[in-house]
PDB file of C-alpha atoms in Angstrom:
ATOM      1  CA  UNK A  21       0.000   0.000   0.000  1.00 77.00           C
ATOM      2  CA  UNK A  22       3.061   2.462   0.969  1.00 78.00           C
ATOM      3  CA  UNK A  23       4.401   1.658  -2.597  1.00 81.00           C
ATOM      4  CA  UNK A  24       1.383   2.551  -4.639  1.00 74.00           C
ATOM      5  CA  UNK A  25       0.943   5.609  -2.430  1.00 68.00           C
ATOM      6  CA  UNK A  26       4.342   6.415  -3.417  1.00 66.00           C
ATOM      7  CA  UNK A  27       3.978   5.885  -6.601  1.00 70.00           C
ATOM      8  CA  UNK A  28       1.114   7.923  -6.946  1.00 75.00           C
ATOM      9  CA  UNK A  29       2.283  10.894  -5.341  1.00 64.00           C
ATOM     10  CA  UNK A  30       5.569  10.811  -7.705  1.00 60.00           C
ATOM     11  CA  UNK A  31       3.063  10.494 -10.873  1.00 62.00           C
ATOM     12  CA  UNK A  32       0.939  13.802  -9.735  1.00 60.00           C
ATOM     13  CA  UNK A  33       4.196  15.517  -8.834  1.00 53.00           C
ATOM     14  CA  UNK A  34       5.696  14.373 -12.510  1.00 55.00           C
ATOM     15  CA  UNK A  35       2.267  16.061 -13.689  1.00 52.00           C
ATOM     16  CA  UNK A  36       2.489  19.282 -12.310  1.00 50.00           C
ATOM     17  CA  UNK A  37       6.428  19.947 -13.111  1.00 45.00           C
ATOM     18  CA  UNK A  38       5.653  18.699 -16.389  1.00 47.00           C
ATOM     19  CA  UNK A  39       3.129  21.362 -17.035  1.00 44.00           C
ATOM     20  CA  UNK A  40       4.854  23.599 -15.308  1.00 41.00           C
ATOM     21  CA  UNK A  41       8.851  23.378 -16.751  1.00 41.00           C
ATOM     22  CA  UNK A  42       7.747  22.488 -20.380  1.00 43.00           C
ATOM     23  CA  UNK A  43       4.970  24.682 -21.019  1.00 51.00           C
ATOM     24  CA  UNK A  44       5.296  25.532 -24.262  1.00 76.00           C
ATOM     25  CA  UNK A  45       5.385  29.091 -26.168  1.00 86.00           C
ATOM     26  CA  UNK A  46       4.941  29.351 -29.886  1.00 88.00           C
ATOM     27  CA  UNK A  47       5.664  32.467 -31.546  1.00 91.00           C
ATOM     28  CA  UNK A  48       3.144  32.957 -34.180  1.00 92.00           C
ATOM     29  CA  UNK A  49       3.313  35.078 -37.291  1.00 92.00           C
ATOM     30  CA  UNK A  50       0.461  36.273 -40.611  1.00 93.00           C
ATOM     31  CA  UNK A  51       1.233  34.224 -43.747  1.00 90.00           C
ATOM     32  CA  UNK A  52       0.102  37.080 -46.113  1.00 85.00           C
ATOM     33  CA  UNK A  53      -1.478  40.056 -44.723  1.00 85.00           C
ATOM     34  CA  UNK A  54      -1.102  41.731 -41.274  1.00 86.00           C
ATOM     35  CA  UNK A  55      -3.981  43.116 -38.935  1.00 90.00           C
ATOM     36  CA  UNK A  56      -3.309  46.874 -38.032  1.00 89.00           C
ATOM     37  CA  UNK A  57      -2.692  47.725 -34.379  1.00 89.00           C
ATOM     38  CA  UNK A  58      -1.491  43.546 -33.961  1.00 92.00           C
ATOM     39  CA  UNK A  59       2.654  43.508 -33.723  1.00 91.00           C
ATOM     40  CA  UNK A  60       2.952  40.442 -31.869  1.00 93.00           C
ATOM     41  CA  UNK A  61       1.351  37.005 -31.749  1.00 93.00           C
ATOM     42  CA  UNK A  62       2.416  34.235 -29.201  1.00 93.00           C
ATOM     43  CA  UNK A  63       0.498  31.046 -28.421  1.00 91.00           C
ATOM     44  CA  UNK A  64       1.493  30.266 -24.821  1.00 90.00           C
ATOM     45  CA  UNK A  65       0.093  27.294 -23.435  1.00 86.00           C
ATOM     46  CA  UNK A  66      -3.611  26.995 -23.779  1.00 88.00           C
ATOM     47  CA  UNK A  67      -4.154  31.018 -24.418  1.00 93.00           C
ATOM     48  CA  UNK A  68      -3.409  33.141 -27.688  1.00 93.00           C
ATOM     49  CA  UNK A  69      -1.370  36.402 -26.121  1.00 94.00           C
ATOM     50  CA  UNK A  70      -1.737  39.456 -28.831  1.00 94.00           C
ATOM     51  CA  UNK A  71       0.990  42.248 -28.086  1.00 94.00           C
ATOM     52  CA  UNK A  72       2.129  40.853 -25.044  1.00 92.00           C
ATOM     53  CA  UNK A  73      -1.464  42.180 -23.564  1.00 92.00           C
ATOM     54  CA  UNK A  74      -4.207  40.730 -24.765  1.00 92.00           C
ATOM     55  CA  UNK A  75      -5.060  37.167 -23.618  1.00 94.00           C
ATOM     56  CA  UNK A  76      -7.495  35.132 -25.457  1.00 94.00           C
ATOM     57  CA  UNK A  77      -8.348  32.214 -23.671  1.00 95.00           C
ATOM     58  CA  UNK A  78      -8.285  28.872 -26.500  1.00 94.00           C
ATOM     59  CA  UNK A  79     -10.560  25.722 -26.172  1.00 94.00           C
ATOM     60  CA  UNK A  80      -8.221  22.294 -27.026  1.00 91.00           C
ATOM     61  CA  UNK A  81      -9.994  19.555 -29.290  1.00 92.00           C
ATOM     62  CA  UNK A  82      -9.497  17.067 -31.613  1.00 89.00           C
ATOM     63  CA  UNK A  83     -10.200  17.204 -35.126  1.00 87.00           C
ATOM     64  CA  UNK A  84      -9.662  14.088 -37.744  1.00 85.00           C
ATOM     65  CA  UNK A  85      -6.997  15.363 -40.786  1.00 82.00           C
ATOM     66  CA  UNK A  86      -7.557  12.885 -43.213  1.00 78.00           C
ATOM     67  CA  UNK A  87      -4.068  11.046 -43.725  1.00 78.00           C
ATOM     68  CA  UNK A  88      -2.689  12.660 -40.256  1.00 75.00           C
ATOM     69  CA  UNK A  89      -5.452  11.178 -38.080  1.00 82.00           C
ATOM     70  CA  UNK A  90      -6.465  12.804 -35.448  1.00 83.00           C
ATOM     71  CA  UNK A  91      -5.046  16.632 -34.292  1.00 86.00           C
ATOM     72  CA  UNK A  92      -5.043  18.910 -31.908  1.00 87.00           C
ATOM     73  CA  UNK A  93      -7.226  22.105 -32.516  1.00 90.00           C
ATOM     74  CA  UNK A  94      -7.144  25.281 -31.015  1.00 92.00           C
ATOM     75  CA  UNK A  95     -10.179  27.566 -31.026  1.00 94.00           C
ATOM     76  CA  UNK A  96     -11.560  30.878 -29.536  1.00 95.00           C
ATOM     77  CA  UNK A  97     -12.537  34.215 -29.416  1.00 94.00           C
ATOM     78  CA  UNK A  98     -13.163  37.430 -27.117  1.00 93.00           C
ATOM     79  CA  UNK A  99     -12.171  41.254 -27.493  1.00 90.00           C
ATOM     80  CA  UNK A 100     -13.038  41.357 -30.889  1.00 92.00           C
ATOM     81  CA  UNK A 101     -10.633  38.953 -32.281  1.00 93.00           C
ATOM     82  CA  UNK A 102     -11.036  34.793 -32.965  1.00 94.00           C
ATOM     83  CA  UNK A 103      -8.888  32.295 -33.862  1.00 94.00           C
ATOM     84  CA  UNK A 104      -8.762  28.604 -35.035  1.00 94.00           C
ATOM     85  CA  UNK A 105      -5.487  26.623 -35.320  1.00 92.00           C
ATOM     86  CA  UNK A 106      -4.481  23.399 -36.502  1.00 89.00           C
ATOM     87  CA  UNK A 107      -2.170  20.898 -36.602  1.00 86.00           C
ATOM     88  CA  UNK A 108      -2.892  19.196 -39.725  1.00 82.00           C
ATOM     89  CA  UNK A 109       0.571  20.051 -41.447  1.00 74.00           C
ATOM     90  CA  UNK A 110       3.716  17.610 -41.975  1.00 68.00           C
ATOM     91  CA  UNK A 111       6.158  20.248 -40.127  1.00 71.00           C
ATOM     92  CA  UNK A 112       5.797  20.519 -36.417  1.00 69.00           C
ATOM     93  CA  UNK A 113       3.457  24.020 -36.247  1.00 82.00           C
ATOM     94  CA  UNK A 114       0.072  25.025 -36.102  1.00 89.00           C
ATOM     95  CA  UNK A 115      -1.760  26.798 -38.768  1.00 91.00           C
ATOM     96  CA  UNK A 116      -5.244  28.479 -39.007  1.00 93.00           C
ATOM     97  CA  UNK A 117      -6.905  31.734 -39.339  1.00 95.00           C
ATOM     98  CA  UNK A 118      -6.947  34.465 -37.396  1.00 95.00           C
ATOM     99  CA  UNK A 119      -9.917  37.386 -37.351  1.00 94.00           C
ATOM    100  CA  UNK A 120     -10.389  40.552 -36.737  1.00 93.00           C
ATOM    101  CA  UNK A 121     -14.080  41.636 -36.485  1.00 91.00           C
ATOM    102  CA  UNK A 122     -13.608  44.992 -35.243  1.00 89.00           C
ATOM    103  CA  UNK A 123     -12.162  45.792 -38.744  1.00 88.00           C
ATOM    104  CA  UNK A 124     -13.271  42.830 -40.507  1.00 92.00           C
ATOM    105  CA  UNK A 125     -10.369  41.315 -41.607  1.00 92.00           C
ATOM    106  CA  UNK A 126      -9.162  37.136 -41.737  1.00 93.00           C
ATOM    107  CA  UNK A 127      -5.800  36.731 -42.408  1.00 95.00           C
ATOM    108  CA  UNK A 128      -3.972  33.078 -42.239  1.00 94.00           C
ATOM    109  CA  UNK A 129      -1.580  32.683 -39.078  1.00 93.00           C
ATOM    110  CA  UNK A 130       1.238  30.289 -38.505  1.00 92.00           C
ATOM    111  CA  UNK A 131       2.470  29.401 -35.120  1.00 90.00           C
ATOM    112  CA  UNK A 132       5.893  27.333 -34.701  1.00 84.00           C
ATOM    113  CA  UNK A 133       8.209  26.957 -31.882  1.00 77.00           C
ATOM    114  CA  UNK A 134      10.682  29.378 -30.780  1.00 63.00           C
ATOM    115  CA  UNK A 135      13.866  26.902 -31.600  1.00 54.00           C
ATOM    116  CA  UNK A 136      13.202  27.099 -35.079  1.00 47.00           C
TER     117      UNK A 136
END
């Protein structure tokens, strides 16, 4: 009984410095147009950051992408902006659109890791 407690305790522990010391930041960029008054785009963790200010918080699901299975799909929106990424590429990133209804405007956004 001591063991499994053990054990358990070291899983939850694993759990929360995992989420903790890898969470992940992907710097995101427009593929062809830009938004005014939008300089900087940065997925970090579960929430879309927009100038280092604005947070949108992002709902995780999956989606099936035909010969990649199943993905991960990120989707939101609040202040006036929305957003829907992907991961239905070959290269490790996440692609979507990004929208602006305030000045109604959809551009295409890419979002790949900072080591790249």
């Amino acid at each position: 009984m001591k063991r499994l407690f053990c054990a358990t305790l070291l899983l939850v522990f694993m759990l929360v410095v995992q989420n903790k010391v890898f969470a992940s930041i992907l710097d995101c960029k427009f593929k062809n147009l830009s938004v005014m008054g939008v300089d900087k785009i940065q997925l970090i963790n579960e929430d879309l950051v927009i100038n280092g200010e604005l947070e949108i918080p992002l709902e995780k699901s999956r989606v099936k992408c035909g010969n990649f299975g199943r993905q991960v799909r990120f989707d939101g929106s609040a202040l006036g902006y929305q957003v829907v990424l992907k991961s239905c590429t070959t290269e490790a990133q996440l692609e979507g659109v990004f929208i602006d209804a305030v000045q109604f405007v959809a551009v295409d956004l890419q979002c790949y890791s900072l080591s790249q």
